Amino acid sequence: MEILGASLRICVDDLETAIPFYERLSGGRALRFERGGVQVAAVGSFLLMSGPEAELEVLRKVTATIAVQDVDAAHRLLNDLGAHILAGPVPTPAGRNLLAMHPDGSVFEYVDQHPA
């Protein structure tokens, strides 16, 4: 499995106020989408999220989003290494993802850009 990059997950109260700061900081434009009632903006290496507190409480438990070439390959390797797959692989607006708890208890989201 090749790790292509990582995104820092940041929960914000007001997405519209946060986006301009992160766009200027990263020099990129926000890619916006909604998932499960949560508004999301991907800006450079940052994944900004805003929405109902109950949803954000769950999202805060995920340490980071890891971009990989192929979520299926990540799934196989994570299983082989003793990680616990919490969800997925499932389709997303940009590809597929899965949530995995590593043996140390940390939780990561793994994503690819392959349509389901």
PDB file of N, CA and C in Angstrom, residues 8-99:
ATOM      1  N   LEU A   8      -5.237  16.867   7.527  1.00  0.00           N
ATOM      2  CA  LEU A   8      -5.538  17.168   8.924  1.00  0.00           C
ATOM      3  C   LEU A   8      -7.016  17.499   9.038  1.00  0.00           C
ATOM      4  N   ARG A   9      -7.690  16.877   9.953  1.00  0.00           N
ATOM      5  CA  ARG A   9      -9.138  17.048  10.127  1.00  0.00           C
ATOM      6  C   ARG A   9      -9.379  18.124  11.180  1.00  0.00           C
ATOM      7  N   ILE A  10     -10.149  19.155  10.812  1.00  0.00           N
ATOM      8  CA  ILE A  10     -10.406  20.275  11.712  1.00  0.00           C
ATOM      9  C   ILE A  10     -11.909  20.544  11.749  1.00  0.00           C
ATOM     10  N   CYS A  11     -12.498  20.466  12.934  1.00  0.00           N
ATOM     11  CA  CYS A  11     -13.904  20.806  13.112  1.00  0.00           C
ATOM     12  C   CYS A  11     -13.994  22.295  13.421  1.00  0.00           C
ATOM     13  N   VAL A  12     -14.839  22.994  12.671  1.00  0.00           N
ATOM     14  CA  VAL A  12     -14.978  24.442  12.839  1.00  0.00           C
ATOM     15  C   VAL A  12     -16.438  24.786  13.084  1.00  0.00           C
ATOM     16  N   ASP A  13     -16.658  25.902  13.795  1.00  0.00           N
ATOM     17  CA  ASP A  13     -18.024  26.354  14.053  1.00  0.00           C
ATOM     18  C   ASP A  13     -18.669  26.934  12.804  1.00  0.00           C
ATOM     19  N   ASP A  14     -17.901  27.679  12.022  1.00  0.00           N
ATOM     20  CA  ASP A  14     -18.437  28.366  10.852  1.00  0.00           C
ATOM     21  C   ASP A  14     -17.536  28.106   9.645  1.00  0.00           C
ATOM     22  N   LEU A  15     -17.981  27.240   8.771  1.00  0.00           N
ATOM     23  CA  LEU A  15     -17.191  26.854   7.609  1.00  0.00           C
ATOM     24  C   LEU A  15     -16.918  28.049   6.695  1.00  0.00           C
ATOM     25  N   GLU A  16     -17.907  28.901   6.507  1.00  0.00           N
ATOM     26  CA  GLU A  16     -17.751  30.045   5.605  1.00  0.00           C
ATOM     27  C   GLU A  16     -16.679  31.020   6.099  1.00  0.00           C
ATOM     28  N   THR A  17     -16.545  31.149   7.396  1.00  0.00           N
ATOM     29  CA  THR A  17     -15.518  32.022   7.965  1.00  0.00           C
ATOM     30  C   THR A  17     -14.138  31.357   7.894  1.00  0.00           C
ATOM     31  N   ALA A  18     -14.100  30.042   8.093  1.00  0.00           N
ATOM     32  CA  ALA A  18     -12.820  29.320   8.129  1.00  0.00           C
ATOM     33  C   ALA A  18     -12.194  29.146   6.750  1.00  0.00           C
ATOM     34  N   ILE A  19     -12.999  28.952   5.727  1.00  0.00           N
ATOM     35  CA  ILE A  19     -12.473  28.638   4.394  1.00  0.00           C
ATOM     36  C   ILE A  19     -11.501  29.692   3.874  1.00  0.00           C
ATOM     37  N   PRO A  20     -11.824  30.988   3.902  1.00  0.00           N
ATOM     38  CA  PRO A  20     -10.868  31.969   3.343  1.00  0.00           C
ATOM     39  C   PRO A  20      -9.490  31.920   4.012  1.00  0.00           C
ATOM     40  N   PHE A  21      -9.465  31.712   5.331  1.00  0.00           N
ATOM     41  CA  PHE A  21      -8.186  31.616   6.029  1.00  0.00           C
ATOM     42  C   PHE A  21      -7.363  30.451   5.478  1.00  0.00           C
ATOM     43  N   TYR A  22      -7.973  29.264   5.388  1.00  0.00           N
ATOM     44  CA  TYR A  22      -7.243  28.082   4.941  1.00  0.00           C
ATOM     45  C   TYR A  22      -6.913  28.135   3.453  1.00  0.00           C
ATOM     46  N   GLU A  23      -7.738  28.797   2.654  1.00  0.00           N
ATOM     47  CA  GLU A  23      -7.397  28.977   1.241  1.00  0.00           C
ATOM     48  C   GLU A  23      -6.143  29.848   1.108  1.00  0.00           C
ATOM     49  N   ARG A  24      -6.082  30.927   1.855  1.00  0.00           N
ATOM     50  CA  ARG A  24      -4.899  31.791   1.787  1.00  0.00           C
ATOM     51  C   ARG A  24      -3.678  31.103   2.377  1.00  0.00           C
ATOM     52  N   LEU A  25      -3.868  30.378   3.455  1.00  0.00           N
ATOM     53  CA  LEU A  25      -2.761  29.676   4.096  1.00  0.00           C
ATOM     54  C   LEU A  25      -2.158  28.621   3.167  1.00  0.00           C
ATOM     55  N   SER A  26      -3.017  27.861   2.494  1.00  0.00           N
ATOM     56  CA  SER A  26      -2.541  26.749   1.661  1.00  0.00           C
ATOM     57  C   SER A  26      -2.298  27.147   0.205  1.00  0.00           C
ATOM     58  N   GLY A  27      -2.832  28.296  -0.200  1.00  0.00           N
ATOM     59  CA  GLY A  27      -2.693  28.707  -1.597  1.00  0.00           C
ATOM     60  C   GLY A  27      -3.588  27.922  -2.539  1.00  0.00           C
ATOM     61  N   GLY A  28      -4.612  27.275  -2.011  1.00  0.00           N
ATOM     62  CA  GLY A  28      -5.518  26.474  -2.845  1.00  0.00           C
ATOM     63  C   GLY A  28      -6.963  26.896  -2.672  1.00  0.00           C
ATOM     64  N   ARG A  29      -7.817  26.314  -3.473  1.00  0.00           N
ATOM     65  CA  ARG A  29      -9.250  26.580  -3.411  1.00  0.00           C
ATOM     66  C   ARG A  29      -9.951  25.422  -2.702  1.00  0.00           C
ATOM     67  N   ALA A  30     -11.026  25.718  -2.016  1.00  0.00           N
ATOM     68  CA  ALA A  30     -11.785  24.711  -1.280  1.00  0.00           C
ATOM     69  C   ALA A  30     -12.634  23.869  -2.225  1.00  0.00           C
ATOM     70  N   LEU A  31     -12.587  22.568  -2.025  1.00  0.00           N
ATOM     71  CA  LEU A  31     -13.494  21.640  -2.681  1.00  0.00           C
ATOM     72  C   LEU A  31     -14.543  21.299  -1.636  1.00  0.00           C
ATOM     73  N   ARG A  32     -15.789  21.669  -1.904  1.00  0.00           N
ATOM     74  CA  ARG A  32     -16.843  21.521  -0.905  1.00  0.00           C
ATOM     75  C   ARG A  32     -17.764  20.356  -1.228  1.00  0.00           C
ATOM     76  N   PHE A  33     -18.224  19.682  -0.162  1.00  0.00           N
ATOM     77  CA  PHE A  33     -19.235  18.644  -0.308  1.00  0.00           C
ATOM     78  C   PHE A  33     -19.913  18.435   1.035  1.00  0.00           C
ATOM     79  N   GLU A  34     -20.983  17.684   1.035  1.00  0.00           N
ATOM     80  CA  GLU A  34     -21.713  17.377   2.262  1.00  0.00           C
ATOM     81  C   GLU A  34     -21.754  15.870   2.420  1.00  0.00           C
ATOM     82  N   ARG A  35     -21.631  15.440   3.672  1.00  0.00           N
ATOM     83  CA  ARG A  35     -21.704  14.008   3.947  1.00  0.00           C
ATOM     84  C   ARG A  35     -22.333  13.799   5.311  1.00  0.00           C
ATOM     85  N   GLY A  36     -23.454  13.115   5.338  1.00  0.00           N
ATOM     86  CA  GLY A  36     -24.116  12.794   6.601  1.00  0.00           C
ATOM     87  C   GLY A  36     -24.512  14.014   7.410  1.00  0.00           C
ATOM     88  N   GLY A  37     -24.937  15.092   6.745  1.00  0.00           N
ATOM     89  CA  GLY A  37     -25.338  16.305   7.441  1.00  0.00           C
ATOM     90  C   GLY A  37     -24.190  17.209   7.842  1.00  0.00           C
ATOM     91  N   VAL A  38     -22.967  16.836   7.490  1.00  0.00           N
ATOM     92  CA  VAL A  38     -21.789  17.631   7.812  1.00  0.00           C
ATOM     93  C   VAL A  38     -21.301  18.309   6.540  1.00  0.00           C
ATOM     94  N   GLN A  39     -21.087  19.613   6.621  1.00  0.00           N
ATOM     95  CA  GLN A  39     -20.509  20.362   5.513  1.00  0.00           C
ATOM     96  C   GLN A  39     -18.993  20.201   5.586  1.00  0.00           C
ATOM     97  N   VAL A  40     -18.366  19.881   4.444  1.00  0.00           N
ATOM     98  CA  VAL A  40     -16.933  19.607   4.403  1.00  0.00           C
ATOM     99  C   VAL A  40     -16.288  20.472   3.330  1.00  0.00           C
ATOM    100  N   ALA A  41     -15.095  20.966   3.628  1.00  0.00           N
ATOM    101  CA  ALA A  41     -14.289  21.689   2.642  1.00  0.00           C
ATOM    102  C   ALA A  41     -12.874  21.137   2.703  1.00  0.00           C
ATOM    103  N   ALA A  42     -12.409  20.593   1.590  1.00  0.00           N
ATOM    104  CA  ALA A  42     -11.021  20.133   1.479  1.00  0.00           C
ATOM    105  C   ALA A  42     -10.218  21.287   0.910  1.00  0.00           C
ATOM    106  N   VAL A  43      -9.228  21.758   1.695  1.00  0.00           N
ATOM    107  CA  VAL A  43      -8.397  22.889   1.282  1.00  0.00           C
ATOM    108  C   VAL A  43      -6.946  22.500   1.513  1.00  0.00           C
ATOM    109  N   GLY A  44      -6.218  22.245   0.435  1.00  0.00           N
ATOM    110  CA  GLY A  44      -4.834  21.808   0.593  1.00  0.00           C
ATOM    111  C   GLY A  44      -4.779  20.560   1.459  1.00  0.00           C
ATOM    112  N   SER A  45      -3.992  20.592   2.508  1.00  0.00           N
ATOM    113  CA  SER A  45      -3.856  19.444   3.413  1.00  0.00           C
ATOM    114  C   SER A  45      -4.859  19.461   4.558  1.00  0.00           C
ATOM    115  N   PHE A  46      -5.822  20.377   4.496  1.00  0.00           N
ATOM    116  CA  PHE A  46      -6.793  20.519   5.582  1.00  0.00           C
ATOM    117  C   PHE A  46      -8.169  20.033   5.141  1.00  0.00           C
ATOM    118  N   LEU A  47      -8.851  19.330   6.035  1.00  0.00           N
ATOM    119  CA  LEU A  47     -10.219  18.893   5.817  1.00  0.00           C
ATOM    120  C   LEU A  47     -11.059  19.569   6.899  1.00  0.00           C
ATOM    121  N   LEU A  48     -11.774  20.629   6.501  1.00  0.00           N
ATOM    122  CA  LEU A  48     -12.591  21.397   7.437  1.00  0.00           C
ATOM    123  C   LEU A  48     -13.987  20.794   7.484  1.00  0.00           C
ATOM    124  N   MET A  49     -14.543  20.675   8.694  1.00  0.00           N
ATOM    125  CA  MET A  49     -15.863  20.071   8.855  1.00  0.00           C
ATOM    126  C   MET A  49     -16.698  20.904   9.811  1.00  0.00           C
ATOM    127  N   SER A  50     -17.974  21.067   9.459  1.00  0.00           N
ATOM    128  CA  SER A  50     -18.892  21.821  10.296  1.00  0.00           C
ATOM    129  C   SER A  50     -20.266  21.166  10.211  1.00  0.00           C
ATOM    130  N   GLY A  51     -20.944  21.085  11.348  1.00  0.00           N
ATOM    131  CA  GLY A  51     -22.266  20.479  11.336  1.00  0.00           C
ATOM    132  C   GLY A  51     -22.767  20.221  12.738  1.00  0.00           C
ATOM    133  N   PRO A  52     -23.765  19.346  12.845  1.00  0.00           N
ATOM    134  CA  PRO A  52     -24.344  19.036  14.155  1.00  0.00           C
ATOM    135  C   PRO A  52     -23.296  18.450  15.096  1.00  0.00           C
ATOM    136  N   GLU A  53     -23.339  18.855  16.334  1.00  0.00           N
ATOM    137  CA  GLU A  53     -22.344  18.436  17.322  1.00  0.00           C
ATOM    138  C   GLU A  53     -22.274  16.914  17.460  1.00  0.00           C
ATOM    139  N   ALA A  54     -23.414  16.233  17.371  1.00  0.00           N
ATOM    140  CA  ALA A  54     -23.406  14.769  17.490  1.00  0.00           C
ATOM    141  C   ALA A  54     -22.574  14.135  16.383  1.00  0.00           C
ATOM    142  N   GLU A  55     -22.654  14.678  15.186  1.00  0.00           N
ATOM    143  CA  GLU A  55     -21.866  14.163  14.063  1.00  0.00           C
ATOM    144  C   GLU A  55     -20.388  14.514  14.239  1.00  0.00           C
ATOM    145  N   LEU A  56     -20.112  15.749  14.651  1.00  0.00           N
ATOM    146  CA  LEU A  56     -18.728  16.181  14.826  1.00  0.00           C
ATOM    147  C   LEU A  56     -18.029  15.402  15.935  1.00  0.00           C
ATOM    148  N   GLU A  57     -18.776  15.023  16.963  1.00  0.00           N
ATOM    149  CA  GLU A  57     -18.198  14.245  18.063  1.00  0.00           C
ATOM    150  C   GLU A  57     -17.610  12.938  17.542  1.00  0.00           C
ATOM    151  N   VAL A  58     -18.303  12.292  16.620  1.00  0.00           N
ATOM    152  CA  VAL A  58     -17.804  11.059  16.011  1.00  0.00           C
ATOM    153  C   VAL A  58     -16.588  11.361  15.142  1.00  0.00           C
ATOM    154  N   LEU A  59     -16.652  12.419  14.334  1.00  0.00           N
ATOM    155  CA  LEU A  59     -15.563  12.763  13.419  1.00  0.00           C
ATOM    156  C   LEU A  59     -14.285  13.141  14.162  1.00  0.00           C
ATOM    157  N   ARG A  60     -14.407  13.723  15.332  1.00  0.00           N
ATOM    158  CA  ARG A  60     -13.221  14.115  16.113  1.00  0.00           C
ATOM    159  C   ARG A  60     -12.392  12.917  16.564  1.00  0.00           C
ATOM    160  N   LYS A  61     -12.978  11.739  16.549  1.00  0.00           N
ATOM    161  CA  LYS A  61     -12.265  10.534  16.984  1.00  0.00           C
ATOM    162  C   LYS A  61     -11.311  10.021  15.903  1.00  0.00           C
ATOM    163  N   VAL A  62     -11.452  10.536  14.690  1.00  0.00           N
ATOM    164  CA  VAL A  62     -10.589  10.109  13.585  1.00  0.00           C
ATOM    165  C   VAL A  62      -9.365  11.019  13.554  1.00  0.00           C
ATOM    166  N   THR A  63      -8.191  10.437  13.705  1.00  0.00           N
ATOM    167  CA  THR A  63      -6.948  11.189  13.824  1.00  0.00           C
ATOM    168  C   THR A  63      -6.615  11.963  12.562  1.00  0.00           C
ATOM    169  N   ALA A  64      -6.722  11.326  11.400  1.00  0.00           N
ATOM    170  CA  ALA A  64      -6.368  11.973  10.129  1.00  0.00           C
ATOM    171  C   ALA A  64      -6.978  11.173   8.990  1.00  0.00           C
ATOM    172  N   THR A  65      -6.996  11.780   7.825  1.00  0.00           N
ATOM    173  CA  THR A  65      -7.415  11.112   6.600  1.00  0.00           C
ATOM    174  C   THR A  65      -6.156  10.813   5.792  1.00  0.00           C
ATOM    175  N   ILE A  66      -5.978   9.563   5.418  1.00  0.00           N
ATOM    176  CA  ILE A  66      -4.806   9.108   4.684  1.00  0.00           C
ATOM    177  C   ILE A  66      -5.226   8.785   3.251  1.00  0.00           C
ATOM    178  N   ALA A  67      -4.606   9.454   2.281  1.00  0.00           N
ATOM    179  CA  ALA A  67      -4.874   9.163   0.870  1.00  0.00           C
ATOM    180  C   ALA A  67      -3.996   7.994   0.434  1.00  0.00           C
ATOM    181  N   VAL A  68      -4.623   7.001  -0.195  1.00  0.00           N
ATOM    182  CA  VAL A  68      -3.906   5.828  -0.691  1.00  0.00           C
ATOM    183  C   VAL A  68      -4.283   5.603  -2.153  1.00  0.00           C
ATOM    184  N   GLN A  69      -3.459   4.836  -2.834  1.00  0.00           N
ATOM    185  CA  GLN A  69      -3.727   4.524  -4.234  1.00  0.00           C
ATOM    186  C   GLN A  69      -4.991   3.677  -4.373  1.00  0.00           C
ATOM    187  N   ASP A  70      -5.177   2.710  -3.454  1.00  0.00           N
ATOM    188  CA  ASP A  70      -6.276   1.757  -3.577  1.00  0.00           C
ATOM    189  C   ASP A  70      -6.757   1.344  -2.183  1.00  0.00           C
ATOM    190  N   VAL A  71      -8.003   1.669  -1.873  1.00  0.00           N
ATOM    191  CA  VAL A  71      -8.568   1.348  -0.563  1.00  0.00           C
ATOM    192  C   VAL A  71      -8.639  -0.161  -0.353  1.00  0.00           C
ATOM    193  N   ASP A  72      -8.866  -0.929  -1.410  1.00  0.00           N
ATOM    194  CA  ASP A  72      -8.922  -2.388  -1.246  1.00  0.00           C
ATOM    195  C   ASP A  72      -7.575  -2.945  -0.797  1.00  0.00           C
ATOM    196  N   ALA A  73      -6.487  -2.429  -1.359  1.00  0.00           N
ATOM    197  CA  ALA A  73      -5.148  -2.852  -0.938  1.00  0.00           C
ATOM    198  C   ALA A  73      -4.894  -2.440   0.506  1.00  0.00           C
ATOM    199  N   ALA A  74      -5.321  -1.240   0.877  1.00  0.00           N
ATOM    200  CA  ALA A  74      -5.180  -0.781   2.265  1.00  0.00           C
ATOM    201  C   ALA A  74      -5.966  -1.695   3.196  1.00  0.00           C
ATOM    202  N   HIS A  75      -7.163  -2.057   2.789  1.00  0.00           N
ATOM    203  CA  HIS A  75      -8.019  -2.935   3.578  1.00  0.00           C
ATOM    204  C   HIS A  75      -7.324  -4.264   3.854  1.00  0.00           C
ATOM    205  N   ARG A  76      -6.757  -4.860   2.815  1.00  0.00           N
ATOM    206  CA  ARG A  76      -6.059  -6.145   2.988  1.00  0.00           C
ATOM    207  C   ARG A  76      -4.857  -6.004   3.925  1.00  0.00           C
ATOM    208  N   LEU A  77      -4.047  -4.974   3.714  1.00  0.00           N
ATOM    209  CA  LEU A  77      -2.858  -4.791   4.550  1.00  0.00           C
ATOM    210  C   LEU A  77      -3.238  -4.490   5.998  1.00  0.00           C
ATOM    211  N   LEU A  78      -4.202  -3.622   6.206  1.00  0.00           N
ATOM    212  CA  LEU A  78      -4.631  -3.303   7.565  1.00  0.00           C
ATOM    213  C   LEU A  78      -5.124  -4.551   8.288  1.00  0.00           C
ATOM    214  N   ASN A  79      -5.900  -5.386   7.598  1.00  0.00           N
ATOM    215  CA  ASN A  79      -6.345  -6.657   8.197  1.00  0.00           C
ATOM    216  C   ASN A  79      -5.154  -7.528   8.560  1.00  0.00           C
ATOM    217  N   ASP A  80      -4.203  -7.641   7.630  1.00  0.00           N
ATOM    218  CA  ASP A  80      -3.016  -8.466   7.874  1.00  0.00           C
ATOM    219  C   ASP A  80      -2.211  -7.974   9.073  1.00  0.00           C
ATOM    220  N   LEU A  81      -2.221  -6.656   9.302  1.00  0.00           N
ATOM    221  CA  LEU A  81      -1.445  -6.059  10.387  1.00  0.00           C
ATOM    222  C   LEU A  81      -2.197  -6.035  11.721  1.00  0.00           C
ATOM    223  N   GLY A  82      -3.435  -6.529  11.733  1.00  0.00           N
ATOM    224  CA  GLY A  82      -4.186  -6.590  12.971  1.00  0.00           C
ATOM    225  C   GLY A  82      -5.041  -5.383  13.281  1.00  0.00           C
ATOM    226  N   ALA A  83      -5.236  -4.503  12.306  1.00  0.00           N
ATOM    227  CA  ALA A  83      -6.129  -3.365  12.512  1.00  0.00           C
ATOM    228  C   ALA A  83      -7.576  -3.860  12.511  1.00  0.00           C
ATOM    229  N   HIS A  84      -8.442  -3.104  13.170  1.00  0.00           N
ATOM    230  CA  HIS A  84      -9.868  -3.421  13.209  1.00  0.00           C
ATOM    231  C   HIS A  84     -10.576  -2.477  12.233  1.00  0.00           C
ATOM    232  N   ILE A  85     -11.221  -3.034  11.216  1.00  0.00           N
ATOM    233  CA  ILE A  85     -11.937  -2.214  10.244  1.00  0.00           C
ATOM    234  C   ILE A  85     -13.281  -1.832  10.858  1.00  0.00           C
ATOM    235  N   LEU A  86     -13.497  -0.547  11.047  1.00  0.00           N
ATOM    236  CA  LEU A  86     -14.723  -0.049  11.675  1.00  0.00           C
ATOM    237  C   LEU A  86     -15.841   0.152  10.665  1.00  0.00           C
ATOM    238  N   ALA A  87     -15.494   0.549   9.437  1.00  0.00           N
ATOM    239  CA  ALA A  87     -16.488   0.789   8.389  1.00  0.00           C
ATOM    240  C   ALA A  87     -15.811   0.765   7.035  1.00  0.00           C
ATOM    241  N   GLY A  88     -16.529   0.252   6.043  1.00  0.00           N
ATOM    242  CA  GLY A  88     -16.048   0.303   4.675  1.00  0.00           C
ATOM    243  C   GLY A  88     -15.321  -0.949   4.249  1.00  0.00           C
ATOM    244  N   PRO A  89     -14.807  -0.849   3.048  1.00  0.00           N
ATOM    245  CA  PRO A  89     -14.815   0.279   2.117  1.00  0.00           C
ATOM    246  C   PRO A  89     -16.230   0.614   1.618  1.00  0.00           C
ATOM    247  N   VAL A  90     -16.480   1.917   1.505  1.00  0.00           N
ATOM    248  CA  VAL A  90     -17.754   2.425   0.998  1.00  0.00           C
ATOM    249  C   VAL A  90     -17.491   3.557   0.012  1.00  0.00           C
ATOM    250  N   PRO A  91     -18.433   3.785  -0.926  1.00  0.00           N
ATOM    251  CA  PRO A  91     -18.264   4.897  -1.870  1.00  0.00           C
ATOM    252  C   PRO A  91     -18.425   6.251  -1.175  1.00  0.00           C
ATOM    253  N   THR A  92     -17.694   7.255  -1.661  1.00  0.00           N
ATOM    254  CA  THR A  92     -17.807   8.639  -1.199  1.00  0.00           C
ATOM    255  C   THR A  92     -17.976   9.526  -2.429  1.00  0.00           C
ATOM    256  N   PRO A  93     -18.204  10.823  -2.246  1.00  0.00           N
ATOM    257  CA  PRO A  93     -18.321  11.705  -3.414  1.00  0.00           C
ATOM    258  C   PRO A  93     -17.053  11.736  -4.278  1.00  0.00           C
ATOM    259  N   ALA A  94     -15.903  11.421  -3.693  1.00  0.00           N
ATOM    260  CA  ALA A  94     -14.646  11.520  -4.441  1.00  0.00           C
ATOM    261  C   ALA A  94     -14.003  10.167  -4.745  1.00  0.00           C
ATOM    262  N   GLY A  95     -14.550   9.077  -4.254  1.00  0.00           N
ATOM    263  CA  GLY A  95     -13.940   7.763  -4.449  1.00  0.00           C
ATOM    264  C   GLY A  95     -14.481   6.771  -3.443  1.00  0.00           C
ATOM    265  N   ARG A  96     -13.586   6.159  -2.644  1.00  0.00           N
ATOM    266  CA  ARG A  96     -14.005   5.209  -1.613  1.00  0.00           C
ATOM    267  C   ARG A  96     -13.219   5.461  -0.341  1.00  0.00           C
ATOM    268  N   ASN A  97     -13.769   5.011   0.781  1.00  0.00           N
ATOM    269  CA  ASN A  97     -13.046   5.156   2.040  1.00  0.00           C
ATOM    270  C   ASN A  97     -13.313   3.983   2.958  1.00  0.00           C
ATOM    271  N   LEU A  98     -12.490   3.906   3.992  1.00  0.00           N
ATOM    272  CA  LEU A  98     -12.732   2.986   5.090  1.00  0.00           C
ATOM    273  C   LEU A  98     -12.186   3.619   6.357  1.00  0.00           C
ATOM    274  N   LEU A  99     -12.734   3.201   7.479  1.00  0.00           N
ATOM    275  CA  LEU A  99     -12.251   3.634   8.793  1.00  0.00           C
ATOM    276  C   LEU A  99     -11.617   2.432   9.469  1.00  0.00           C
TER     277      LEU A  99
END
